[in-house]
CSV table of C-alpha atoms in Angstrom, one decimal:
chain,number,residue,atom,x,y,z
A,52,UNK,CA,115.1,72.6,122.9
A,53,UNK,CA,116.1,71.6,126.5
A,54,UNK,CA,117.8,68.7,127.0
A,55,UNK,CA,118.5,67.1,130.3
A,56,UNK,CA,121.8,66.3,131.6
A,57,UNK,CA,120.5,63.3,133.3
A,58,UNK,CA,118.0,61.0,133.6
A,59,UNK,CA,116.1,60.1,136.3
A,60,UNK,CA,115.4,55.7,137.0
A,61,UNK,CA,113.5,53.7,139.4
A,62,UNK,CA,114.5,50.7,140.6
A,63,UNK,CA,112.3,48.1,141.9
A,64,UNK,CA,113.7,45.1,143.8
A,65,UNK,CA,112.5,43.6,147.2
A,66,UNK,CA,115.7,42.9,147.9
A,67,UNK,CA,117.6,45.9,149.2
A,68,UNK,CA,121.4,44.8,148.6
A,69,UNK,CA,120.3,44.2,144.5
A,70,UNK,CA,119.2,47.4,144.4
A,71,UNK,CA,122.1,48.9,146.2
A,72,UNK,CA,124.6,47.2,143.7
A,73,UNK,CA,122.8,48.5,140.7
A,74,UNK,CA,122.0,52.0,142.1
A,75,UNK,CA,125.9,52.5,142.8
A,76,UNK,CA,126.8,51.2,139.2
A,77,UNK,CA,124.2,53.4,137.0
A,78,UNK,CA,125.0,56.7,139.8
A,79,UNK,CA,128.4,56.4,139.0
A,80,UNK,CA,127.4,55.9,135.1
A,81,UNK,CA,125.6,59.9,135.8
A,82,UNK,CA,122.2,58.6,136.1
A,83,UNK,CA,119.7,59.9,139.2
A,84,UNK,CA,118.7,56.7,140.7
A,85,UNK,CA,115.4,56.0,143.0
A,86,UNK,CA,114.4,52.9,144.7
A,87,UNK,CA,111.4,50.9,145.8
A,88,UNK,CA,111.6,47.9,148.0
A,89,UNK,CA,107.6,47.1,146.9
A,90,UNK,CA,105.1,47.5,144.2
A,91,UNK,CA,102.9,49.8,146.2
A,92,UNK,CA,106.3,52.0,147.3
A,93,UNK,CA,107.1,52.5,143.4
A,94,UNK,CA,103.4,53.2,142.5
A,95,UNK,CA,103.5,55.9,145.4
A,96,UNK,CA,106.8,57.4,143.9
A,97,UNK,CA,106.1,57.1,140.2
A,98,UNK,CA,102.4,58.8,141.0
A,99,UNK,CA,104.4,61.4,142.6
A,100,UNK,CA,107.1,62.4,140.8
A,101,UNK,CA,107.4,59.8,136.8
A,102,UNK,CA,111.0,58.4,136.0
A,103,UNK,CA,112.4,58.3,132.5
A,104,UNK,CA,113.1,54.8,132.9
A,105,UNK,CA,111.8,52.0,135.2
A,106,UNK,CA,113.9,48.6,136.2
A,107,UNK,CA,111.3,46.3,137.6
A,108,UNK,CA,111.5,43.1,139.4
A,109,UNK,CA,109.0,40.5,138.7
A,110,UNK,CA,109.2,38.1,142.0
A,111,UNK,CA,108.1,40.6,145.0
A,112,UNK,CA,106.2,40.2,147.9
A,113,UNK,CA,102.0,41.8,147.9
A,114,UNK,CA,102.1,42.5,144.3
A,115,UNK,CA,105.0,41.3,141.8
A,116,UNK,CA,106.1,43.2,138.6
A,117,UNK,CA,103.5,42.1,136.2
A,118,UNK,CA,101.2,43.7,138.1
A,119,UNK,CA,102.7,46.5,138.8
A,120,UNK,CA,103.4,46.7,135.1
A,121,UNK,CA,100.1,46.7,134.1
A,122,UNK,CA,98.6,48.9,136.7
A,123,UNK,CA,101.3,51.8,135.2
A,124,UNK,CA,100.0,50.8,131.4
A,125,UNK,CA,96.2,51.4,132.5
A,126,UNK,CA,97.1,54.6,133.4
A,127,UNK,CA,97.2,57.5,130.8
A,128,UNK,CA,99.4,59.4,132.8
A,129,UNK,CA,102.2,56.9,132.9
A,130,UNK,CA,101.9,54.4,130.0
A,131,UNK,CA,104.4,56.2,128.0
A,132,UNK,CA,106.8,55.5,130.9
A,133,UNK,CA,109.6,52.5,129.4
A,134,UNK,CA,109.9,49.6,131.8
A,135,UNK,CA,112.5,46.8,131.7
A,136,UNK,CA,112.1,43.7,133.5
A,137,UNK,CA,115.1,42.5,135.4
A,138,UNK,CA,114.6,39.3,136.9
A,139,UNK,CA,115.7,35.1,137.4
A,140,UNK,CA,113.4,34.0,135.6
A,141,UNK,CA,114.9,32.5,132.5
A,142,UNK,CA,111.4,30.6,130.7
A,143,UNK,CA,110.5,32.0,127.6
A,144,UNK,CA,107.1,32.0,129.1
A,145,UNK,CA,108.3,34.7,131.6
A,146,UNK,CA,109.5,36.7,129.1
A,147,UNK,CA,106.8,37.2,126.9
A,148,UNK,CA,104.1,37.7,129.5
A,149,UNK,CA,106.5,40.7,130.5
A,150,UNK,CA,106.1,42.0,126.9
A,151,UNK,CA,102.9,41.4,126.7
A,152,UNK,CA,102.4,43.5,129.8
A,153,UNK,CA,103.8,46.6,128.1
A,154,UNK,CA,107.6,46.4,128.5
A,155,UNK,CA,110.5,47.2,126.2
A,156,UNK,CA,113.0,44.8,127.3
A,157,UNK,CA,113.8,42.2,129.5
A,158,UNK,CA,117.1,41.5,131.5
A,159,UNK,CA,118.3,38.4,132.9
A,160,UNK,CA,119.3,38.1,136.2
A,161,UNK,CA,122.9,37.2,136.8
A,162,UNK,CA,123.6,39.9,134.6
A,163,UNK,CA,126.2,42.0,132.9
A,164,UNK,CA,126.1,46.0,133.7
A,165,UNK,CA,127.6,46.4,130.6
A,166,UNK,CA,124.8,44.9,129.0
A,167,UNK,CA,122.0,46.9,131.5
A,168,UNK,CA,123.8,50.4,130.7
A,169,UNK,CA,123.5,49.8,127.0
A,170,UNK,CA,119.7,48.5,127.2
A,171,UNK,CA,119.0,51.3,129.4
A,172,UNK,CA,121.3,53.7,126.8
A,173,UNK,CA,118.9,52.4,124.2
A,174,UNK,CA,115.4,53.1,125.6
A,175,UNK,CA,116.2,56.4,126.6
A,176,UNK,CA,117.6,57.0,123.1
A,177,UNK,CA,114.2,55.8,121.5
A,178,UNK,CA,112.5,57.4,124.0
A,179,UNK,CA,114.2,60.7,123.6
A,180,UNK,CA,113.7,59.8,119.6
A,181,UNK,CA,109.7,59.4,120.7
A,182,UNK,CA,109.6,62.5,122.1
A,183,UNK,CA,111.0,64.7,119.3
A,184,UNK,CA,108.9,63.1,116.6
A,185,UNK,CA,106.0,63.7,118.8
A,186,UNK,CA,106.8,67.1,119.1
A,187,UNK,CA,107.3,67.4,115.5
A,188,UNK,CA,104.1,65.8,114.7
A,189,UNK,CA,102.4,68.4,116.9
A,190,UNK,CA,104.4,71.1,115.0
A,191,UNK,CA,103.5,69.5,111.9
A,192,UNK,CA,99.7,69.8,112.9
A,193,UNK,CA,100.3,73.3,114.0
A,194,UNK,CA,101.3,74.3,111.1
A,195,UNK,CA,99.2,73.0,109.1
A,196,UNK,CA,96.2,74.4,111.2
A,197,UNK,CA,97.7,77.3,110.4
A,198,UNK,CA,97.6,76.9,106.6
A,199,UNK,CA,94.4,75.3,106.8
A,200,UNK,CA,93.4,78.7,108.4
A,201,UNK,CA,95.4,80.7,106.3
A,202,UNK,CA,94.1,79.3,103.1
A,203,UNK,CA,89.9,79.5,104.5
A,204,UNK,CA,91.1,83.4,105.2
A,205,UNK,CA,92.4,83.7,102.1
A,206,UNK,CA,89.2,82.3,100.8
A,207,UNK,CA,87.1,84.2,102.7
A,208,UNK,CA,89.0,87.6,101.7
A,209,UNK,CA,88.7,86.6,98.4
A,210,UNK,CA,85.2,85.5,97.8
A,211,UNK,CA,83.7,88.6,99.8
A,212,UNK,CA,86.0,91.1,99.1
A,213,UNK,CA,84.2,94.4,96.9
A,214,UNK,CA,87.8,94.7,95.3
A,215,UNK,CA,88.9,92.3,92.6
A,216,UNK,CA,91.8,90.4,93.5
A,217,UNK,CA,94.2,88.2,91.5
A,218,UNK,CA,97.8,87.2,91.6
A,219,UNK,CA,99.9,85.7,88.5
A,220,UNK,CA,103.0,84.1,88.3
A,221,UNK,CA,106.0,85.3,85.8
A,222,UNK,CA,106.3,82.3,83.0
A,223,UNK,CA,110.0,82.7,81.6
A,224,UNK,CA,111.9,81.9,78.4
A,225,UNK,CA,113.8,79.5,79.4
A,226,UNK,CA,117.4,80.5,77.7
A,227,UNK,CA,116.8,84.4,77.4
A,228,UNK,CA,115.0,84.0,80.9
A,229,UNK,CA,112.7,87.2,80.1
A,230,UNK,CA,109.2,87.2,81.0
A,231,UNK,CA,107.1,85.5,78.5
A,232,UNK,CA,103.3,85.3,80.0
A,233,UNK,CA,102.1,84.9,83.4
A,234,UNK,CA,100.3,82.2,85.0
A,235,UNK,CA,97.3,82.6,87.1
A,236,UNK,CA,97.3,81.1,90.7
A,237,UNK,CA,94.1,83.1,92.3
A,238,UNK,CA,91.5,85.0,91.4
A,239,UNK,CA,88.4,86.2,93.0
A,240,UNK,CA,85.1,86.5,91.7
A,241,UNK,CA,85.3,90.0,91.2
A,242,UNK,CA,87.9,90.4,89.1
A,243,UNK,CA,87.2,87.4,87.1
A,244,UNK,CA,83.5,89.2,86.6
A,245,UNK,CA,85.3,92.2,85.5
A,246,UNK,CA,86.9,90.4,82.6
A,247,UNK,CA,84.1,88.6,81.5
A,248,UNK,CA,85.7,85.2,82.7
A,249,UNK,CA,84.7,82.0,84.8
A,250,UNK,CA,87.4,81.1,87.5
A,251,UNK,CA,87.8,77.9,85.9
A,252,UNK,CA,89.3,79.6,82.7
A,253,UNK,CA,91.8,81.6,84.5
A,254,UNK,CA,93.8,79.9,87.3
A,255,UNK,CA,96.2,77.7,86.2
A,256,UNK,CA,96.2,79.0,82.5
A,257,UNK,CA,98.6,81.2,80.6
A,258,UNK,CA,96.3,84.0,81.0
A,259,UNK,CA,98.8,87.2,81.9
A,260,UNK,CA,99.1,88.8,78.6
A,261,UNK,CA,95.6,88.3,77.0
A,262,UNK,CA,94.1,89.6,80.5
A,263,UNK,CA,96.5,92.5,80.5
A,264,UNK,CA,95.8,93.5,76.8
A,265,UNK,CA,92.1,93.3,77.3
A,266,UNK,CA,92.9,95.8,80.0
A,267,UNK,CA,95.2,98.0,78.6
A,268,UNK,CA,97.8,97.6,75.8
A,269,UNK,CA,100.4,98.6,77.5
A,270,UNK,CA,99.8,96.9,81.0
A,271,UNK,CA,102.4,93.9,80.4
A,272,UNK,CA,105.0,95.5,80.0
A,273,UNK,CA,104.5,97.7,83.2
A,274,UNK,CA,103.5,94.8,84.8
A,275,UNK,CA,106.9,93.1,83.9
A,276,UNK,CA,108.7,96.3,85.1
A,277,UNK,CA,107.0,95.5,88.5
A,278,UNK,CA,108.5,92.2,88.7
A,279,UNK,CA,112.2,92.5,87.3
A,280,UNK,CA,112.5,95.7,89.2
A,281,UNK,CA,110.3,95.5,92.4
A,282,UNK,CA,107.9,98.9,93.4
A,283,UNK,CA,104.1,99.6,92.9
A,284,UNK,CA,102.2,100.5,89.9
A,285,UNK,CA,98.9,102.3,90.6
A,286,UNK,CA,96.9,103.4,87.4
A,287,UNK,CA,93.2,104.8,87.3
A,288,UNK,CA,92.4,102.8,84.1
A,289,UNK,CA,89.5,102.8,81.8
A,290,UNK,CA,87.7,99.5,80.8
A,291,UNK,CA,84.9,98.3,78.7
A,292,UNK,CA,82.5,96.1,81.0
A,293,UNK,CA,79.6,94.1,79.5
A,294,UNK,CA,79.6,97.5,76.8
A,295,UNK,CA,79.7,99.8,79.0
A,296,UNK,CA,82.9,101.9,80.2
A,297,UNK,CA,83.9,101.8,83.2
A,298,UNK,CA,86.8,103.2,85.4
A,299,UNK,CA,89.1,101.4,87.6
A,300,UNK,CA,91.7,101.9,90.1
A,301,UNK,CA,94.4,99.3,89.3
A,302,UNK,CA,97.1,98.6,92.2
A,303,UNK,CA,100.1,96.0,90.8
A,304,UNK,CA,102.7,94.9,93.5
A,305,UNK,CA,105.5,92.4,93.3
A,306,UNK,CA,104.8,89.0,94.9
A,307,UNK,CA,107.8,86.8,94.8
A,308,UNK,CA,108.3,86.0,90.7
A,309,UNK,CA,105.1,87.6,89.9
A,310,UNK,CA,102.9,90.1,91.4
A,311,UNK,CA,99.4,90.6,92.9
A,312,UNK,CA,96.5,93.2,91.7
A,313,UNK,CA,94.2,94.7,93.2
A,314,UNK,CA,91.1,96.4,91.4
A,315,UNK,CA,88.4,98.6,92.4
A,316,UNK,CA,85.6,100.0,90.7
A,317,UNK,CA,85.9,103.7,90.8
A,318,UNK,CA,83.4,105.0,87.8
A,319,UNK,CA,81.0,106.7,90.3
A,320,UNK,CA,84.2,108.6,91.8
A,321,UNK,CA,86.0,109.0,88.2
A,322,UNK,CA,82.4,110.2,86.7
A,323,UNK,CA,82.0,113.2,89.4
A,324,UNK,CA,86.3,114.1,88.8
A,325,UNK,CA,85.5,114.6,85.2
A,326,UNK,CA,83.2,116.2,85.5
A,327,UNK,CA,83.9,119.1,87.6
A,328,UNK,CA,87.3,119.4,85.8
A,329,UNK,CA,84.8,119.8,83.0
A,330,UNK,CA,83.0,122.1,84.8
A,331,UNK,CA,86.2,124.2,85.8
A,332,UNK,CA,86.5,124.8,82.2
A,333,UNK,CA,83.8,126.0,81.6
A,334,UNK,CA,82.5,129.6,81.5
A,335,UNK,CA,79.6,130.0,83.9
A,336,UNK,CA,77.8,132.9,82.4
A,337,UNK,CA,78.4,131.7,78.7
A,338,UNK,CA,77.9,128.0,79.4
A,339,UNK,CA,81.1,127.5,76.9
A,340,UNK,CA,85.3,127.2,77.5
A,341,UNK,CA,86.7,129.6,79.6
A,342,UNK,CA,89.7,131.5,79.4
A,343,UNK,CA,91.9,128.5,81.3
A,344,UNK,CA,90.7,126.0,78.6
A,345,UNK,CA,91.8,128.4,76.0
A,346,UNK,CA,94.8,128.8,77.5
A,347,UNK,CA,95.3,125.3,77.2
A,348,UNK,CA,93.9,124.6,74.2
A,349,UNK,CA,96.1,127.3,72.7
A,350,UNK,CA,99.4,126.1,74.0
A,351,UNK,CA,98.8,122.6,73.0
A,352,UNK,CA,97.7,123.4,69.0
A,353,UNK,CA,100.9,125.7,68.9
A,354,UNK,CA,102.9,123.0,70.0
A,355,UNK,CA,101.1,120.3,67.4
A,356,UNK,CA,100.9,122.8,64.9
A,357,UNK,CA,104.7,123.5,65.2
A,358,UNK,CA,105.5,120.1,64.7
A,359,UNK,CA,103.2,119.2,61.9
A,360,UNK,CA,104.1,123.0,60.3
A,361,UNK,CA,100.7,123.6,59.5
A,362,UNK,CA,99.1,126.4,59.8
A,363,UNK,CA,97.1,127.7,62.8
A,364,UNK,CA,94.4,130.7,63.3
A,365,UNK,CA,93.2,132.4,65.9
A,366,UNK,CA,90.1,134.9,66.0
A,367,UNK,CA,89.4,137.6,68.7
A,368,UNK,CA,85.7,138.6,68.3
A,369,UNK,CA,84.4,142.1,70.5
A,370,UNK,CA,80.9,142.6,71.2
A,371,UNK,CA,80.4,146.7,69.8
A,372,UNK,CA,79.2,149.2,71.9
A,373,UNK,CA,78.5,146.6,74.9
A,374,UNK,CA,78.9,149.4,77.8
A,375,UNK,CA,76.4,151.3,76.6
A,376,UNK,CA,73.9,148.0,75.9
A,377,UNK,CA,75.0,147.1,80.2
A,378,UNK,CA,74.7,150.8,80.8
A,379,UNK,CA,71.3,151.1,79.4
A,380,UNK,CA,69.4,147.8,79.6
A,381,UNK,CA,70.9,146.6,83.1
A,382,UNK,CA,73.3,143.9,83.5
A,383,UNK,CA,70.8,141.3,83.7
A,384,UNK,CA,70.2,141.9,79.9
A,385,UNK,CA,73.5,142.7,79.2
A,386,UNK,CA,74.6,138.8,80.7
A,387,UNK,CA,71.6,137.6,78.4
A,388,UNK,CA,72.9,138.7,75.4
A,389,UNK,CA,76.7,138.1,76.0
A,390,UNK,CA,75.0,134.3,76.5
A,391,UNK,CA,73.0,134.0,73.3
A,392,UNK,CA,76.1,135.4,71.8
A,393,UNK,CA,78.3,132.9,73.0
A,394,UNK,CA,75.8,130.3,71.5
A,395,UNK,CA,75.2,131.9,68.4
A,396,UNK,CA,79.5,131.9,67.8
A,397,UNK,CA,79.2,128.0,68.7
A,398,UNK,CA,76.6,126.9,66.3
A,399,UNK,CA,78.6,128.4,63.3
A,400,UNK,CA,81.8,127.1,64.2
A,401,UNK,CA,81.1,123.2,64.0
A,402,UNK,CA,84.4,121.4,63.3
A,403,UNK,CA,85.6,118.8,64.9
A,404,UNK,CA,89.2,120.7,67.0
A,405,UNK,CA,87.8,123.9,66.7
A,406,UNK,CA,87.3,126.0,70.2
A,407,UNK,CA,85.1,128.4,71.0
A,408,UNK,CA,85.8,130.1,74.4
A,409,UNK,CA,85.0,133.3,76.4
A,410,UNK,CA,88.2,135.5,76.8
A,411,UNK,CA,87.5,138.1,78.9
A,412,UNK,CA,84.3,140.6,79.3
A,413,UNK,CA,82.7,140.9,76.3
A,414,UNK,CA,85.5,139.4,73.9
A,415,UNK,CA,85.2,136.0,72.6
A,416,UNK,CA,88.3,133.9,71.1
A,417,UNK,CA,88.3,131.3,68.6
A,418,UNK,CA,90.9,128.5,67.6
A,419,UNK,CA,90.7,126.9,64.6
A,420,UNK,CA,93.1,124.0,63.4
A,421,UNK,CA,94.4,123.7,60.1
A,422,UNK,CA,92.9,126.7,58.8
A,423,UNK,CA,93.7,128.9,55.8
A,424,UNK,CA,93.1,133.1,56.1
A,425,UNK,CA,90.8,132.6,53.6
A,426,UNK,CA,88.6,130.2,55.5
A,427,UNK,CA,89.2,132.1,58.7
A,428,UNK,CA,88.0,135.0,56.7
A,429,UNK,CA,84.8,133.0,55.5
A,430,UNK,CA,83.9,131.5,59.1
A,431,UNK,CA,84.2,135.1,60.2
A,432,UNK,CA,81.7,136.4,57.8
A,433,UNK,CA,79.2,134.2,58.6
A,434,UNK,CA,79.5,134.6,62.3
A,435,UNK,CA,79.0,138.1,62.0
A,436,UNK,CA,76.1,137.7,59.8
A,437,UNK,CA,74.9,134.7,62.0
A,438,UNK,CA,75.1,137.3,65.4
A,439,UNK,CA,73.3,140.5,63.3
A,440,UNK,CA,70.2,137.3,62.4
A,441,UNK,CA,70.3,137.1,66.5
A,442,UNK,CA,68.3,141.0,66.2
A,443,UNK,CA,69.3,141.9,70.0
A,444,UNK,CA,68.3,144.9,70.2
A,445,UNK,CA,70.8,148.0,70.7
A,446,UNK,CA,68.9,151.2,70.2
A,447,UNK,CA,72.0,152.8,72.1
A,448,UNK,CA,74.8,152.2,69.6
A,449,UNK,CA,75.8,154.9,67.4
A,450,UNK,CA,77.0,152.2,64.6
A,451,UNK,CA,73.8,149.9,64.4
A,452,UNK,CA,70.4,148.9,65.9
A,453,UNK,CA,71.2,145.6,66.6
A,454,UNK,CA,74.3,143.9,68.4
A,455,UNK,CA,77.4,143.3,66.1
A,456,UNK,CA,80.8,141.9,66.6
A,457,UNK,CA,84.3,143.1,65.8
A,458,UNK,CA,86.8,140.8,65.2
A,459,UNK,CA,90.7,140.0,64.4
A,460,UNK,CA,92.5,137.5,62.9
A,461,UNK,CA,95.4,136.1,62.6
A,462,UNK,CA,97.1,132.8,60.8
A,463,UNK,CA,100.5,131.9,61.7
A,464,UNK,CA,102.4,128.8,61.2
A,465,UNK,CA,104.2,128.0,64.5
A,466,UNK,CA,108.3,128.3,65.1
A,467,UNK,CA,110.7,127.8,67.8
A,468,UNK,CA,111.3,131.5,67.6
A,469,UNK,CA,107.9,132.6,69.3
A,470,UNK,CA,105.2,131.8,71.3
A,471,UNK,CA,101.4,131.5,71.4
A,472,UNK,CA,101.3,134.9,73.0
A,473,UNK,CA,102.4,136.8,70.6
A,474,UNK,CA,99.7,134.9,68.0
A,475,UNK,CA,97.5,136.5,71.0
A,476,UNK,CA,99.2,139.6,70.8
A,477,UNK,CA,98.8,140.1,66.7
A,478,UNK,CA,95.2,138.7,67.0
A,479,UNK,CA,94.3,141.7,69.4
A,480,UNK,CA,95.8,144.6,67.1
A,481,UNK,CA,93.9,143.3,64.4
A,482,UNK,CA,90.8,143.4,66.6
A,483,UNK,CA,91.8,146.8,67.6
A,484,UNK,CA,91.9,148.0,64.2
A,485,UNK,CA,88.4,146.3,63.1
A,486,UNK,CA,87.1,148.6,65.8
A,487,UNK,CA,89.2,151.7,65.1
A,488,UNK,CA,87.7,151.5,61.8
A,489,UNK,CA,84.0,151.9,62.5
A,490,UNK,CA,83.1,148.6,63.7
A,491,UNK,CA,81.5,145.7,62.9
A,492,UNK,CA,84.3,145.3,60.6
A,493,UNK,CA,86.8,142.1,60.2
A,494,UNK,CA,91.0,142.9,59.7
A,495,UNK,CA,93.1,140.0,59.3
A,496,UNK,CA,96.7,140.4,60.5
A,497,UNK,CA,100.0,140.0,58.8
A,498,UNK,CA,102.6,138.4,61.4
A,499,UNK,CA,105.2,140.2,59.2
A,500,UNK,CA,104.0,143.5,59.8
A,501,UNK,CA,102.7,143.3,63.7
């Protein structure tokens, strides 16, 4: 803040040689003096251009300094200005009219300068000290204008905002100092709808971990991650809402010793993503898994299977004879039958793990969990027997009237030493020999021997 070097004082005295003697005394004592001879003269000057301080004489000519004193406290402009009555006139009387007129202090004429530079010293001081309270009381009311507005846009965000919105406060052991719960400070209607909770019941209240838990399990301790080590956690989470399940976008970031969240329903959005990812696994013609959710399907049971050393099996399954069915009856018919097919396969093979995908043409793959060659053998049987009870119609194949599958199988407990593609690999000999053989026939594969 500026501060000046000096300060500027009337003095007002009808008699010229006083106000020479003082003016020298207080110029020399770095103050810039003015002078008025008159009441009017000073009124003129202080209108013009306000002193910090005023010395007025009461006794003048036209109008003495009570009047003059209470003409300058009527106005707004210069009732702030501190006057300080220097005069003869010794009666108690005198001297609290003049403080009852508005001035600070009163001097008796003879007097000391001594004594007039440290009452003159004083007023400015308190005057200076005036000042700078004022101004912080204006700053004061500034700021708190600000907050005022602040906090009603804070409120308004919050209350109209689509998102929910809350922020929580880390609550630490006090001798470990780890994070032991967090402590609501706001939350908006939203969020607080979303959990199946009335603001009243959340801010304030240890609410951090049950909140979180309801949420996800494992959402405190990311959400203590966030705080202890700063950055942003962003989930698309999955929550049950007034029993229904719903998907949210979840967006944690650190906020001093806690963090904010923000939370927006996504379900529409997450509904549409699964399901064309659903839909990009699934075989357009057949209406079942294609060959990239075979692929993996297949890669993640080899790796589960290899770990539990259980025993997986894959079957390969041709359609016989299905050029000359295309060749003959159109392909039109020939996509028909590779459909009903495809259906027939997935009605017999009903357990729960168990895949049933398209894997390339007219081949059809099958992964089945857990399974024994001897129940891979069954399940085989009675999808061939279930696909001849179709009766398509294939007066073209030189094996049978009606359509009939081929297939190979293979059972392999997984090792480190191989791959899923060479279970592939010994599942498609074994179909190779099933339709070497004549067709319509089932071979199941050794490992050892392929």
């Amino acid at each position: 803040m500026f501060e000046k070097e000096t300060y500027d004082l009337l003095i007002v005295d009808d008699i010229a040689e006083n106000i020479k003697v003082l003016a020298n005394i207080l110029t020399h004592s770095n103050y810039n003096v003015r002078k008025a001879l008159s009441g009017k003269v000073a009124l003129r000057s202080i209108k013009s251009s306000p002193p910090d301080l005023i010395l007025l004489d009461i006794k003048m000519p036209e109008m003495d300094g009570y009047q003059v004193c209470q003409i300058l406290k009527e106005d707004p402009e210069t009732k702030s200005i501190p006057i300080i009555f220097i005069s003869a006139l010794n009666e108690v009387f005198d001297k609290v009219k003049a403080f009852q007129m508005g001035a600070v202090d009163y001097i008796t004429k003879p007097f000391q300068i001594e004594e007039v530079i440290a009452r003159i010293n004083n007023q400015l001081t308190i005057q200076k000290q005036k000042k700078l309270l004022q101004q912080e009381i204006e700053k004061r009311k500034e700021t708190e204008e600000i907050l005022y507005q602040s906090r009603a846009l804070l409120a308004s965000i919050l209350n109209t905002s689509l998102d929910g919105i809350v922020a929580l406060q880390a609550v630490r052991k006090p001798l470990s100092t780890h994070i032991d719960d967090f402590r609501c400070l706001v939350v908006n209607p939203v969020f607080a709808k979303i959990i199946n909770r009335h603001r009243d019941d959340l801010v304030g209240k240890l609410v951090g971990k049950k909140i979180m838990s309801k949420i996800d399990p494992n959402l405190f301790s990311k959400l203590v991650d966030v705080v202890d080590n700063g950055g942003v956690l962003a989930e698309d989470i999955c929550f049950k809402h007034n029993n229904q399940s719903r998907w949210y976008h979840f967006i944690a970031t650190k906020l001093g010793d806690g963090f904010s969240v923000t939370i927006r329903d996504i379900t529409r959005r997450k509904k549409m993503e699964l399901q064309l990812e659903s839909l990009a696994k699934i075989d357009a013609l057949t209406a079942i898994a294609n060959r990239r959710q075979f692929d993996e399907i297949i890669a993640h049971e080899w790796q589960r299977h290899q770990r539990q050393q259980q025993p997986l099996t894959l079957i390969i399954a041709d359609v016989d004879n299905f050029k000359a069915y295309n060749d003959n009856y159109g392909h039109p018919q020939g996509d028909e039958c590779l459909y009903q097919i495809a259906q027939g396969i997935s009605r017999t093979v009903k357990r729960a793990g168990e895949l049933v995908a398209r894997y390339g043409g007219e081949e059809f793959a099958i992964i089945l969990p857990n399974t024994s060659p001897q129940k891979a053998i069954n399940l085989a049987k009675l999808i061939q027997k279930n696909i001849r009870e179709l009766q398509i119609i294939h007066e073209y194949s030189p094996t049978n009237e009606v359509i009939t599958l081929s297939l190979g199988i293979v059972t392999m407990i997984p090792s480190l030493n191989s791959g899923y593609e060479r279970m592939i690999n010994i599942a498609d000999k074994a179909l190779y020999q099933a339709k070497n053989s004549g067709k319509n026939k089932i071979v199941i594969a050794k490992p050892e021997l392929m």
